PDB file of C-alpha atoms in Angstrom:
ATOM      1  CA  MET A  23      67.665 112.114  94.884  1.00 50.00           C
ATOM      2  CA  ALA A  24      68.942 115.600  95.812  1.00 48.00           C
ATOM      3  CA  ALA A  25      72.449 116.578  94.750  1.00 47.00           C
ATOM      4  CA  MET A  26      75.381 117.888  96.859  1.00 50.00           C
ATOM      5  CA  ALA A  27      74.763 121.624  97.338  1.00 42.00           C
ATOM      6  CA  TYR A  28      78.250 123.297  96.610  1.00 45.00           C
ATOM      7  CA  ALA A  29      79.356 125.728  93.855  1.00 44.00           C
ATOM      8  CA  PRO A  30      82.355 124.660  91.776  1.00 47.00           C
ATOM      9  CA  ALA A  31      85.606 125.809  93.522  1.00 41.00           C
ATOM     10  CA  PHE A  32      86.903 126.936  90.385  1.00 46.00           C
ATOM     11  CA  ALA A  33      84.135 129.446  89.835  1.00 45.00           C
ATOM     12  CA  GLN A  34      84.979 130.933  93.141  1.00 51.00           C
ATOM     13  CA  THR A  35      87.294 133.638  93.906  1.00 87.00           C
ATOM     14  CA  ASP A  36      87.817 131.949  97.248  1.00 95.00           C
ATOM     15  CA  PRO A  37      87.972 128.239  96.251  1.00 94.00           C
ATOM     16  CA  LEU A  38      86.821 127.300  99.803  1.00 98.00           C
ATOM     17  CA  PRO A  39      84.054 129.888 100.557  1.00 97.00           C
ATOM     18  CA  SER A  40      82.324 127.735 103.637  1.00 98.00           C
ATOM     19  CA  TRP A  41      85.793 127.388 105.401  1.00 98.00           C
ATOM     20  CA  ASN A  42      86.656 129.970 107.726  1.00 98.00           C
ATOM     21  CA  ASP A  43      90.088 132.019 107.140  1.00 98.00           C
ATOM     22  CA  GLY A  44      92.642 130.729 109.252  1.00 98.00           C
ATOM     23  CA  ALA A  45      95.587 128.418 109.884  1.00 98.00           C
ATOM     24  CA  THR A  46      93.489 125.213 108.641  1.00 98.00           C
ATOM     25  CA  LYS A  47      92.383 126.751 105.512  1.00 98.00           C
ATOM     26  CA  ALA A  48      95.802 128.171 104.837  1.00 98.00           C
ATOM     27  CA  SER A  49      97.220 124.625 105.305  1.00 98.00           C
ATOM     28  CA  ILE A  50      95.157 123.200 102.689  1.00 98.00           C
ATOM     29  CA  THR A  51      95.592 126.020  99.885  1.00 98.00           C
ATOM     30  CA  ASP A  52      99.069 126.455 100.499  1.00 98.00           C
ATOM     31  CA  PHE A  53      99.638 122.559 100.117  1.00 98.00           C
ATOM     32  CA  VAL A  54      97.745 122.735  96.770  1.00 98.00           C
ATOM     33  CA  ALA A  55      99.557 125.385  95.444  1.00 98.00           C
ATOM     34  CA  ARG A  56     102.888 123.965  96.466  1.00 98.00           C
ATOM     35  CA  VAL A  57     102.370 120.435  94.854  1.00 98.00           C
ATOM     36  CA  THR A  58     100.753 122.183  91.465  1.00 98.00           C
ATOM     37  CA  LYS A  59     103.502 124.725  90.869  1.00 98.00           C
ATOM     38  CA  GLU A  60     105.493 123.395  88.084  1.00 97.00           C
ATOM     39  CA  GLY A  61     109.167 123.821  88.559  1.00 97.00           C
ATOM     40  CA  GLY A  62     108.809 123.989  92.301  1.00 97.00           C
ATOM     41  CA  THR A  63     110.465 121.755  94.870  1.00 98.00           C
ATOM     42  CA  ASP A  64     107.050 120.100  95.883  1.00 98.00           C
ATOM     43  CA  PHE A  65     105.724 119.826  92.556  1.00 98.00           C
ATOM     44  CA  VAL A  66     103.695 116.657  92.075  1.00 98.00           C
ATOM     45  CA  ALA A  67     102.758 114.961  88.412  1.00 98.00           C
ATOM     46  CA  HIS A  68      98.861 115.023  87.898  1.00 97.00           C
ATOM     47  CA  SER A  69      99.108 111.088  87.906  1.00 97.00           C
ATOM     48  CA  GLU A  70     100.390 111.347  91.546  1.00 98.00           C
ATOM     49  CA  ARG A  71      97.883 113.770  92.692  1.00 98.00           C
ATOM     50  CA  ILE A  72      95.654 111.105  94.383  1.00 98.00           C
ATOM     51  CA  ALA A  73      93.649 112.417  97.420  1.00 99.00           C
ATOM     52  CA  VAL A  74      91.532 109.795  99.449  1.00 98.00           C
ATOM     53  CA  PHE A  75      88.827 110.493 101.882  1.00 99.00           C
ATOM     54  CA  ASP A  76      86.831 108.420 104.591  1.00 98.00           C
ATOM     55  CA  ASN A  77      83.073 109.028 104.402  1.00 98.00           C
ATOM     56  CA  ASP A  78      81.150 108.479 107.739  1.00 98.00           C
ATOM     57  CA  GLY A  79      81.917 111.523 109.643  1.00 98.00           C
ATOM     58  CA  THR A  80      84.288 112.904 107.167  1.00 98.00           C
ATOM     59  CA  LEU A  81      82.244 113.637 104.051  1.00 98.00           C
ATOM     60  CA  TRP A  82      78.921 113.096 105.701  1.00 98.00           C
ATOM     61  CA  CYS A  83      77.384 113.011 109.216  1.00 98.00           C
ATOM     62  CA  GLU A  84      77.510 109.509 110.890  1.00 98.00           C
ATOM     63  CA  GLN A  85      75.498 110.156 113.834  1.00 98.00           C
ATOM     64  CA  PRO A  86      73.153 108.821 116.009  1.00 97.00           C
ATOM     65  CA  VAL A  87      74.009 105.583 114.122  1.00 95.00           C
ATOM     66  CA  TYR A  88      76.164 105.083 110.711  1.00 96.00           C
ATOM     67  CA  PHE A  89      73.693 105.778 107.876  1.00 98.00           C
ATOM     68  CA  GLN A  90      73.985 102.414 106.225  1.00 97.00           C
ATOM     69  CA  LEU A  91      72.831 100.789 109.515  1.00 96.00           C
ATOM     70  CA  ALA A  92      69.829 103.094 109.704  1.00 97.00           C
ATOM     71  CA  PHE A  93      68.972 101.678 105.977  1.00 98.00           C
ATOM     72  CA  ALA A  94      69.422  98.195 107.315  1.00 97.00           C
ATOM     73  CA  PHE A  95      66.923  99.154 110.190  1.00 96.00           C
ATOM     74  CA  ASP A  96      64.322 100.625 107.725  1.00 97.00           C
ATOM     75  CA  GLN A  97      64.711  97.757 105.325  1.00 97.00           C
ATOM     76  CA  ILE A  98      63.890  95.441 107.981  1.00 97.00           C
ATOM     77  CA  LYS A  99      60.477  97.383 108.342  1.00 95.00           C
ATOM     78  CA  THR A 100      59.961  97.389 104.686  1.00 95.00           C
ATOM     79  CA  MET A 101      60.547  93.707 104.326  1.00 95.00           C
ATOM     80  CA  ALA A 102      58.731  92.677 107.197  1.00 95.00           C
ATOM     81  CA  PRO A 103      55.358  91.598 105.340  1.00 96.00           C
ATOM     82  CA  LYS A 104      57.410  88.998 103.542  1.00 94.00           C
ATOM     83  CA  HIS A 105      58.865  87.755 106.720  1.00 95.00           C
ATOM     84  CA  PRO A 106      55.905  87.004 109.306  1.00 95.00           C
ATOM     85  CA  GLU A 107      58.197  84.916 111.258  1.00 96.00           C
ATOM     86  CA  TRP A 108      60.111  87.965 112.235  1.00 96.00           C
ATOM     87  CA  SER A 109      57.318  89.164 114.327  1.00 94.00           C
ATOM     88  CA  SER A 110      58.624  86.576 116.918  1.00 94.00           C
ATOM     89  CA  GLN A 111      62.434  86.387 116.088  1.00 95.00           C
ATOM     90  CA  GLN A 112      64.945  88.454 117.528  1.00 95.00           C
ATOM     91  CA  PRO A 113      66.716  90.970 116.627  1.00 95.00           C
ATOM     92  CA  PHE A 114      63.883  91.244 113.864  1.00 95.00           C
ATOM     93  CA  LYS A 115      61.065  91.710 116.604  1.00 95.00           C
ATOM     94  CA  ALA A 116      63.231  94.603 118.600  1.00 94.00           C
ATOM     95  CA  LEU A 117      63.317  96.334 115.574  1.00 95.00           C
ATOM     96  CA  LEU A 118      59.732  96.168 114.362  1.00 96.00           C
ATOM     97  CA  THR A 119      58.568  96.575 118.055  1.00 95.00           C
ATOM     98  CA  LYS A 120      61.111  99.357 118.799  1.00 92.00           C
ATOM     99  CA  ASP A 121      62.292  97.672 121.857  1.00 93.00           C
ATOM    100  CA  ARG A 122      65.707  99.388 122.097  1.00 89.00           C
ATOM    101  CA  GLN A 123      66.688  97.174 125.020  1.00 92.00           C
ATOM    102  CA  ALA A 124      66.156  93.873 123.319  1.00 91.00           C
ATOM    103  CA  LEU A 125      68.276  95.076 120.064  1.00 90.00           C
ATOM    104  CA  ALA A 126      70.897  96.271 122.520  1.00 89.00           C
ATOM    105  CA  ALA A 127      70.955  92.737 124.016  1.00 91.00           C
ATOM    106  CA  ALA A 128      71.314  90.854 120.765  1.00 90.00           C
ATOM    107  CA  GLY A 129      74.603  92.618 120.466  1.00 90.00           C
ATOM    108  CA  GLU A 130      77.039  92.350 117.293  1.00 86.00           C
ATOM    109  CA  LYS A 131      75.362  88.815 116.505  1.00 91.00           C
ATOM    110  CA  GLY A 132      72.289  90.499 116.026  1.00 91.00           C
ATOM    111  CA  LEU A 133      73.548  93.274 113.862  1.00 89.00           C
ATOM    112  CA  LEU A 134      75.140  90.789 111.706  1.00 89.00           C
ATOM    113  CA  GLN A 135      71.689  88.974 110.997  1.00 95.00           C
ATOM    114  CA  VAL A 136      70.260  92.350 110.349  1.00 95.00           C
ATOM    115  CA  MET A 137      72.911  93.251 107.803  1.00 95.00           C
ATOM    116  CA  ALA A 138      72.482  89.700 106.298  1.00 94.00           C
ATOM    117  CA  ALA A 139      68.860  90.089 105.960  1.00 96.00           C
ATOM    118  CA  THR A 140      68.899  93.432 104.191  1.00 97.00           C
ATOM    119  CA  HIS A 141      72.275  93.175 102.181  1.00 96.00           C
ATOM    120  CA  THR A 142      72.040  89.883 100.633  1.00 96.00           C
ATOM    121  CA  GLY A 143      69.954  87.189  98.875  1.00 94.00           C
ATOM    122  CA  MET A 144      69.650  89.592  95.805  1.00 95.00           C
ATOM    123  CA  THR A 145      71.130  90.632  92.959  1.00 96.00           C
ATOM    124  CA  THR A 146      73.687  94.101  92.873  1.00 97.00           C
ATOM    125  CA  GLU A 147      70.915  95.766  90.745  1.00 96.00           C
ATOM    126  CA  ASP A 148      68.016  95.124  93.189  1.00 96.00           C
ATOM    127  CA  PHE A 149      70.120  96.356  95.982  1.00 97.00           C
ATOM    128  CA  SER A 150      71.184  99.380  94.179  1.00 98.00           C
ATOM    129  CA  ARG A 151      67.662 100.418  93.650  1.00 97.00           C
ATOM    130  CA  SER A 152      66.798  99.528  97.526  1.00 97.00           C
ATOM    131  CA  VAL A 153      69.636 102.173  98.580  1.00 98.00           C
ATOM    132  CA  LEU A 154      68.370 104.837  95.991  1.00 98.00           C
ATOM    133  CA  ASP A 155      64.629 104.213  97.140  1.00 97.00           C
ATOM    134  CA  TRP A 156      65.575 104.468 100.833  1.00 98.00           C
ATOM    135  CA  LEU A 157      67.643 107.608 100.133  1.00 98.00           C
ATOM    136  CA  SER A 158      64.545 109.088  98.340  1.00 97.00           C
ATOM    137  CA  THR A 159      62.157 108.967 101.324  1.00 97.00           C
ATOM    138  CA  ALA A 160      64.139 108.545 104.678  1.00 98.00           C
ATOM    139  CA  ARG A 161      64.921 111.202 106.678  1.00 98.00           C
ATOM    140  CA  HIS A 162      67.655 112.403 109.448  1.00 98.00           C
ATOM    141  CA  PRO A 163      66.058 111.690 112.845  1.00 97.00           C
ATOM    142  CA  ARG A 164      67.463 115.149 114.125  1.00 98.00           C
ATOM    143  CA  PHE A 165      67.341 117.410 111.120  1.00 98.00           C
ATOM    144  CA  ASN A 166      64.476 115.910 109.487  1.00 97.00           C
ATOM    145  CA  ARG A 167      66.734 116.185 106.000  1.00 98.00           C
ATOM    146  CA  PRO A 168      67.300 113.362 103.304  1.00 97.00           C
ATOM    147  CA  TYR A 169      70.587 111.537 104.458  1.00 98.00           C
ATOM    148  CA  ASN A 170      72.125 112.598 101.217  1.00 96.00           C
ATOM    149  CA  GLU A 171      71.568 116.269 102.406  1.00 97.00           C
ATOM    150  CA  MET A 172      73.645 115.548 105.441  1.00 98.00           C
ATOM    151  CA  ILE A 173      76.781 115.958 103.424  1.00 98.00           C
ATOM    152  CA  TYR A 174      79.425 118.542 104.696  1.00 98.00           C
ATOM    153  CA  LEU A 175      79.349 121.560 102.538  1.00 98.00           C
ATOM    154  CA  PRO A 176      82.925 122.413 103.265  1.00 98.00           C
ATOM    155  CA  MET A 177      84.483 118.976 102.384  1.00 98.00           C
ATOM    156  CA  GLY A 178      82.307 119.035  99.026  1.00 98.00           C
ATOM    157  CA  GLU A 179      83.846 122.388  98.225  1.00 98.00           C
ATOM    158  CA  LEU A 180      87.290 120.769  98.977  1.00 98.00           C
ATOM    159  CA  LEU A 181      86.627 117.633  96.820  1.00 98.00           C
ATOM    160  CA  ALA A 182      85.768 120.156  93.816  1.00 98.00           C
ATOM    161  CA  TYR A 183      88.907 122.597  94.612  1.00 98.00           C
ATOM    162  CA  LEU A 184      90.998 119.516  94.522  1.00 98.00           C
ATOM    163  CA  ARG A 185      89.691 118.212  91.198  1.00 98.00           C
ATOM    164  CA  ALA A 186      90.090 121.583  89.565  1.00 98.00           C
ATOM    165  CA  ASN A 187      93.642 121.293  90.427  1.00 98.00           C
ATOM    166  CA  GLY A 188      94.429 118.118  88.904  1.00 98.00           C
ATOM    167  CA  PHE A 189      93.788 115.583  91.578  1.00 98.00           C
ATOM    168  CA  LYS A 190      91.997 112.452  91.370  1.00 98.00           C
ATOM    169  CA  THR A 191      89.560 111.922  94.526  1.00 98.00           C
ATOM    170  CA  PHE A 192      88.754 108.931  95.865  1.00 98.00           C
ATOM    171  CA  VAL A 193      86.346 107.629  98.865  1.00 98.00           C
ATOM    172  CA  VAL A 194      87.931 104.971 100.915  1.00 98.00           C
ATOM    173  CA  SER A 195      85.558 103.813 103.770  1.00 98.00           C
ATOM    174  CA  GLY A 196      84.566 101.064 105.989  1.00 96.00           C
ATOM    175  CA  GLY A 197      80.931 101.480 104.508  1.00 97.00           C
ATOM    176  CA  GLY A 198      79.881  98.601 102.010  1.00 97.00           C
ATOM    177  CA  VAL A 199      81.058  99.490  98.569  1.00 98.00           C
ATOM    178  CA  GLU A 200      77.647  98.288  97.121  1.00 97.00           C
ATOM    179  CA  PHE A 201      75.856 100.981  99.472  1.00 98.00           C
ATOM    180  CA  MET A 202      77.925 103.923  98.540  1.00 98.00           C
ATOM    181  CA  ARG A 203      78.282 103.468  94.716  1.00 98.00           C
ATOM    182  CA  PRO A 204      74.451 104.228  93.708  1.00 97.00           C
ATOM    183  CA  TRP A 205      74.766 107.681  95.001  1.00 98.00           C
ATOM    184  CA  MET A 206      78.238 109.129  95.564  1.00 98.00           C
ATOM    185  CA  GLU A 207      78.748 110.349  91.878  1.00 97.00           C
ATOM    186  CA  LYS A 208      75.934 112.514  92.098  1.00 97.00           C
ATOM    187  CA  ALA A 209      76.686 113.538  95.560  1.00 97.00           C
ATOM    188  CA  TYR A 210      80.193 114.111  95.654  1.00 98.00           C
ATOM    189  CA  GLY A 211      81.257 113.865  91.885  1.00 97.00           C
ATOM    190  CA  ILE A 212      83.500 110.857  92.590  1.00 98.00           C
ATOM    191  CA  PRO A 213      82.342 107.834  90.053  1.00 98.00           C
ATOM    192  CA  PRO A 214      81.747 104.160  91.362  1.00 98.00           C
ATOM    193  CA  GLU A 215      85.253 102.920  90.394  1.00 98.00           C
ATOM    194  CA  GLN A 216      86.820 105.360  92.634  1.00 98.00           C
ATOM    195  CA  VAL A 217      84.967 104.415  95.636  1.00 98.00           C
ATOM    196  CA  VAL A 218      86.812 101.594  98.032  1.00 98.00           C
ATOM    197  CA  GLY A 219      84.855  99.892 100.919  1.00 98.00           C
ATOM    198  CA  SER A 220      83.782  96.820 102.443  1.00 97.00           C
ATOM    199  CA  SER A 221      82.563  94.035 100.463  1.00 96.00           C
ATOM    200  CA  GLY A 222      80.906  90.990 100.489  1.00 96.00           C
ATOM    201  CA  VAL A 223      81.024  87.929  98.027  1.00 97.00           C
ATOM    202  CA  THR A 224      79.076  88.006  94.920  1.00 97.00           C
ATOM    203  CA  GLN A 225      78.305  85.051  92.695  1.00 97.00           C
ATOM    204  CA  PHE A 226      77.746  85.265  88.902  1.00 97.00           C
ATOM    205  CA  LYS A 227      74.411  83.488  87.936  1.00 96.00           C
ATOM    206  CA  THR A 228      72.171  83.054  84.921  1.00 94.00           C
ATOM    207  CA  GLY A 229      68.428  84.080  85.625  1.00 83.00           C
ATOM    208  CA  ALA A 230      65.695  82.196  84.117  1.00 83.00           C
ATOM    209  CA  ASP A 231      65.480  85.028  81.423  1.00 90.00           C
ATOM    210  CA  GLY A 232      69.143  84.085  80.243  1.00 92.00           C
ATOM    211  CA  ARG A 233      70.342  87.354  81.676  1.00 94.00           C
ATOM    212  CA  PRO A 234      73.497  87.154  83.598  1.00 97.00           C
ATOM    213  CA  VAL A 235      73.679  88.688  87.248  1.00 96.00           C
ATOM    214  CA  LEU A 236      75.567  88.934  90.138  1.00 97.00           C
ATOM    215  CA  MET A 237      73.740  87.873  93.434  1.00 96.00           C
ATOM    216  CA  LYS A 238      75.007  89.255  96.772  1.00 97.00           C
ATOM    217  CA  GLN A 239      76.196  86.286  99.167  1.00 96.00           C
ATOM    218  CA  PRO A 240      76.065  86.231 102.943  1.00 94.00           C
ATOM    219  CA  LYS A 241      79.928  86.057 103.056  1.00 94.00           C
ATOM    220  CA  VAL A 242      82.228  88.919 103.748  1.00 94.00           C
ATOM    221  CA  GLU A 243      84.978  89.531 101.393  1.00 95.00           C
ATOM    222  CA  PHE A 244      86.763  92.725 102.358  1.00 95.00           C
ATOM    223  CA  ILE A 245      86.722  94.961 105.596  1.00 96.00           C
ATOM    224  CA  ASP A 246      88.091  98.279 104.390  1.00 96.00           C
ATOM    225  CA  ASP A 247      88.480  99.758 107.951  1.00 97.00           C
ATOM    226  CA  GLY A 248      91.562 100.254 110.099  1.00 97.00           C
ATOM    227  CA  PRO A 249      94.635  98.448 108.726  1.00 98.00           C
ATOM    228  CA  GLY A 250      92.375  97.291 106.091  1.00 97.00           C
ATOM    229  CA  LYS A 251      92.050 100.658 104.351  1.00 98.00           C
ATOM    230  CA  ALA A 252      96.036 100.712 103.588  1.00 98.00           C
ATOM    231  CA  SER A 253      95.483  97.567 102.113  1.00 98.00           C
ATOM    232  CA  GLY A 254      92.525  98.702 100.152  1.00 98.00           C
ATOM    233  CA  ILE A 255      94.352 101.551  98.926  1.00 98.00           C
ATOM    234  CA  ASN A 256      97.033  99.332  97.472  1.00 98.00           C
ATOM    235  CA  ARG A 257      94.697  96.713  95.970  1.00 97.00           C
ATOM    236  CA  PHE A 258      92.038  99.092  94.292  1.00 97.00           C
ATOM    237  CA  ILE A 259      93.938 102.350  93.667  1.00 98.00           C
ATOM    238  CA  GLY A 260      97.416 101.219  93.078  1.00 98.00           C
ATOM    239  CA  ARG A 261      99.063 104.578  94.118  1.00 98.00           C
ATOM    240  CA  ARG A 262      99.910 106.027  97.633  1.00 98.00           C
ATOM    241  CA  PRO A 263      97.839 109.066  98.177  1.00 98.00           C
ATOM    242  CA  ILE A 264      99.396 112.271  98.734  1.00 98.00           C
ATOM    243  CA  LEU A 265      96.179 113.407 100.625  1.00 99.00           C
ATOM    244  CA  ALA A 266      94.236 111.876 103.018  1.00 99.00           C
ATOM    245  CA  PHE A 267      90.992 112.729 105.224  1.00 98.00           C
ATOM    246  CA  GLY A 268      89.642 111.098 108.002  1.00 98.00           C
ATOM    247  CA  ASN A 269      87.837 111.709 111.353  1.00 98.00           C
ATOM    248  CA  SER A 270      88.379 108.471 113.531  1.00 98.00           C
ATOM    249  CA  ASP A 271      90.717 106.076 114.709  1.00 98.00           C
ATOM    250  CA  GLY A 272      89.395 103.781 111.881  1.00 98.00           C
ATOM    251  CA  ASP A 273      91.409 106.078 109.436  1.00 98.00           C
ATOM    252  CA  GLN A 274      94.694 105.970 111.257  1.00 98.00           C
ATOM    253  CA  GLN A 275      96.371 103.521 109.190  1.00 98.00           C
ATOM    254  CA  MET A 276      95.011 105.191 105.972  1.00 98.00           C
ATOM    255  CA  LEU A 277      96.884 108.573 107.232  1.00 98.00           C
ATOM    256  CA  GLN A 278      99.987 106.673 108.480  1.00 98.00           C
ATOM    257  CA  TRP A 279     100.175 105.094 105.023  1.00 98.00           C
ATOM    258  CA  THR A 280      99.682 108.291 103.154  1.00 98.00           C
ATOM    259  CA  ALA A 281     102.374 110.055 105.379  1.00 98.00           C
ATOM    260  CA  ALA A 282     104.713 107.378 104.915  1.00 98.00           C
ATOM    261  CA  GLY A 283     105.451 108.322 101.120  1.00 97.00           C
ATOM    262  CA  PRO A 284     108.159 110.914  99.906  1.00 97.00           C
ATOM    263  CA  GLY A 285     107.828 114.428  99.011  1.00 97.00           C
ATOM    264  CA  ALA A 286     104.967 116.844 100.211  1.00 98.00           C
ATOM    265  CA  ARG A 287     101.831 115.014 102.061  1.00 98.00           C
ATOM    266  CA  PHE A 288      98.738 116.146 103.514  1.00 98.00           C
ATOM    267  CA  LEU A 289      96.908 114.492 106.506  1.00 98.00           C
ATOM    268  CA  GLY A 290      93.726 115.894 107.593  1.00 98.00           C
ATOM    269  CA  ILE A 291      91.274 114.831 110.446  1.00 98.00           C
ATOM    270  CA  VAL A 292      87.812 116.390 110.786  1.00 98.00           C
ATOM    271  CA  HIS A 293      87.115 117.049 114.762  1.00 98.00           C
ATOM    272  CA  HIS A 294      83.286 116.883 115.579  1.00 98.00           C
ATOM    273  CA  THR A 295      83.330 120.287 117.932  1.00 98.00           C
ATOM    274  CA  ASP A 296      79.825 121.521 117.189  1.00 98.00           C
ATOM    275  CA  ALA A 297      77.080 120.324 119.094  1.00 98.00           C
ATOM    276  CA  THR A 298      74.666 123.127 117.891  1.00 98.00           C
ATOM    277  CA  ARG A 299      75.079 122.752 114.067  1.00 98.00           C
ATOM    278  CA  GLU A 300      75.969 119.062 114.156  1.00 98.00           C
ATOM    279  CA  TYR A 301      77.508 116.963 116.889  1.00 98.00           C
ATOM    280  CA  ALA A 302      80.515 117.153 119.404  1.00 98.00           C
ATOM    281  CA  TYR A 303      82.281 113.954 120.234  1.00 98.00           C
ATOM    282  CA  ASP A 304      85.627 112.194 120.060  1.00 98.00           C
ATOM    283  CA  ARG A 305      87.326 109.693 122.502  1.00 97.00           C
ATOM    284  CA  PRO A 306      84.716 108.147 124.291  1.00 96.00           C
ATOM    285  CA  SER A 307      82.228 108.048 121.402  1.00 96.00           C
ATOM    286  CA  LYS A 308      80.831 104.667 120.263  1.00 93.00           C
ATOM    287  CA  ILE A 309      80.524 106.013 116.778  1.00 96.00           C
ATOM    288  CA  GLY A 310      83.283 107.748 115.205  1.00 97.00           C
ATOM    289  CA  GLN A 311      86.018 107.361 118.242  1.00 98.00           C
ATOM    290  CA  LEU A 312      88.670 109.897 117.688  1.00 98.00           C
ATOM    291  CA  ASP A 313      91.572 108.975 120.182  1.00 98.00           C
ATOM    292  CA  LYS A 314      94.696 107.642 119.249  1.00 98.00           C
ATOM    293  CA  ALA A 315      94.598 109.243 115.821  1.00 98.00           C
ATOM    294  CA  TRP A 316      93.860 112.459 117.519  1.00 97.00           C
ATOM    295  CA  ASP A 317      97.150 111.929 119.652  1.00 98.00           C
ATOM    296  CA  GLU A 318      99.211 111.241 116.297  1.00 98.00           C
ATOM    297  CA  ALA A 319      97.738 114.123 114.683  1.00 98.00           C
ATOM    298  CA  VAL A 320      98.721 116.335 117.404  1.00 97.00           C
ATOM    299  CA  GLN A 321     102.391 114.564 117.682  1.00 98.00           C
ATOM    300  CA  ARG A 322     103.051 114.735 113.876  1.00 98.00           C
ATOM    301  CA  GLY A 323     101.482 118.091 112.868  1.00 97.00           C
ATOM    302  CA  TRP A 324      98.570 116.613 111.123  1.00 98.00           C
ATOM    303  CA  THR A 325      95.831 119.361 110.108  1.00 98.00           C
ATOM    304  CA  VAL A 326      92.864 118.996 112.566  1.00 98.00           C
ATOM    305  CA  VAL A 327      89.746 120.566 111.323  1.00 98.00           C
ATOM    306  CA  ASP A 328      87.623 122.232 114.388  1.00 98.00           C
ATOM    307  CA  MET A 329      84.326 122.095 112.828  1.00 98.00           C
ATOM    308  CA  ALA A 330      82.995 124.695 115.095  1.00 98.00           C
ATOM    309  CA  LYS A 331      85.783 127.150 114.584  1.00 98.00           C
ATOM    310  CA  ASP A 332      86.952 126.289 111.023  1.00 98.00           C
ATOM    311  CA  TRP A 333      83.483 125.818 108.983  1.00 98.00           C
ATOM    312  CA  LYS A 334      81.400 128.980 108.247  1.00 98.00           C
ATOM    313  CA  THR A 335      78.691 126.411 106.953  1.00 98.00           C
ATOM    314  CA  VAL A 336      78.199 122.613 107.992  1.00 98.00           C
ATOM    315  CA  PHE A 337      75.452 121.549 105.874  1.00 98.00           C
ATOM    316  CA  ALA A 338      74.072 123.563 102.512  1.00 96.00           C
ATOM    317  CA  PHE A 339      70.539 123.455 103.965  1.00 96.00           C
ATOM    318  CA  GLU A 340      71.708 125.737 106.794  1.00 91.00           C
ATOM    319  CA  ARG A 341      71.622 128.626 103.959  1.00 78.00           C
ATOM    320  CA  GLY A 342      69.272 126.952 101.335  1.00 64.00           C
ATOM    321  CA  SER A 343      71.857 126.573  98.823  1.00 46.00           C
ATOM    322  CA  THR A 344      71.349 124.414  95.929  1.00 41.00           C
ATOM    323  CA  GLY A 345      73.267 123.237  93.278  1.00 38.00           C
ATOM    324  CA  ALA A 346      75.134 120.080  91.916  1.00 35.00           C
ATOM    325  CA  ALA A 347      78.703 118.717  92.269  1.00 37.00           C
ATOM    326  CA  GLN A 348      81.212 119.312  89.923  1.00 36.00           C
TER     327      GLN A 348
END
């Protein structure tokens, strides 16, 4: 699996080389300087330097569909030979025959059926292997790149820069935690225990060989989106962040929760404005809608990253970079 392609921030004269100079970049470096200056009025101890990031649309691309959903769709095709009944059963038939109209007609119920079929009834280890196998072969429909190369180079640099300055970085995403954990450490330098996401119920069982396993059950345990993100931070991290980055209305409560704490705070939103290098969308989008959170960002002076103006490079493959997360 390809690694995240960005150079360690602390090895750079410019800690954020893929960011254009300007107010947005300065707001980040100024904040880090203030909270890390010992004796300064905004100094924050290492233990309190918690930074949280949404994943879809914030750290990697989320168009034209959430990548976990693309995984589920591809898994249906992979699993189809063992399920001949799917050839006549919706929504599986629609996926196998590429009938978009029938798939749309299946609605949310159909998507839940797809997710249940591809995400449950197996051990957590088997599911992790299926995710890694998919990432090694699947390609983004527009860019023809592996999905784990669709990571934003500037955000990778920001993660490394923060860690070089004593921050502990977390992903707090509406995506499934079992889908994210297998690949995030290599991609972002964020270990599994620092990934917070939506989760399903697992059940402890002993296999025929006497080996204990956790079986994924078709029951939702926790939805880490919207207000759930604040609850997830409290439940799994236990400290209020001082920095939060998102890109949509689903991140608004996470940003509000971060902003409500005392002392220096940084609130960031990635605004997708670059249809040439990535995508341009905000208020009316079915994927990653940015409406109410954008209004609040403007009202409260949060930092809004204009992708087209603030990023020199969006993806590492634009310049043929190679490297690994630090």
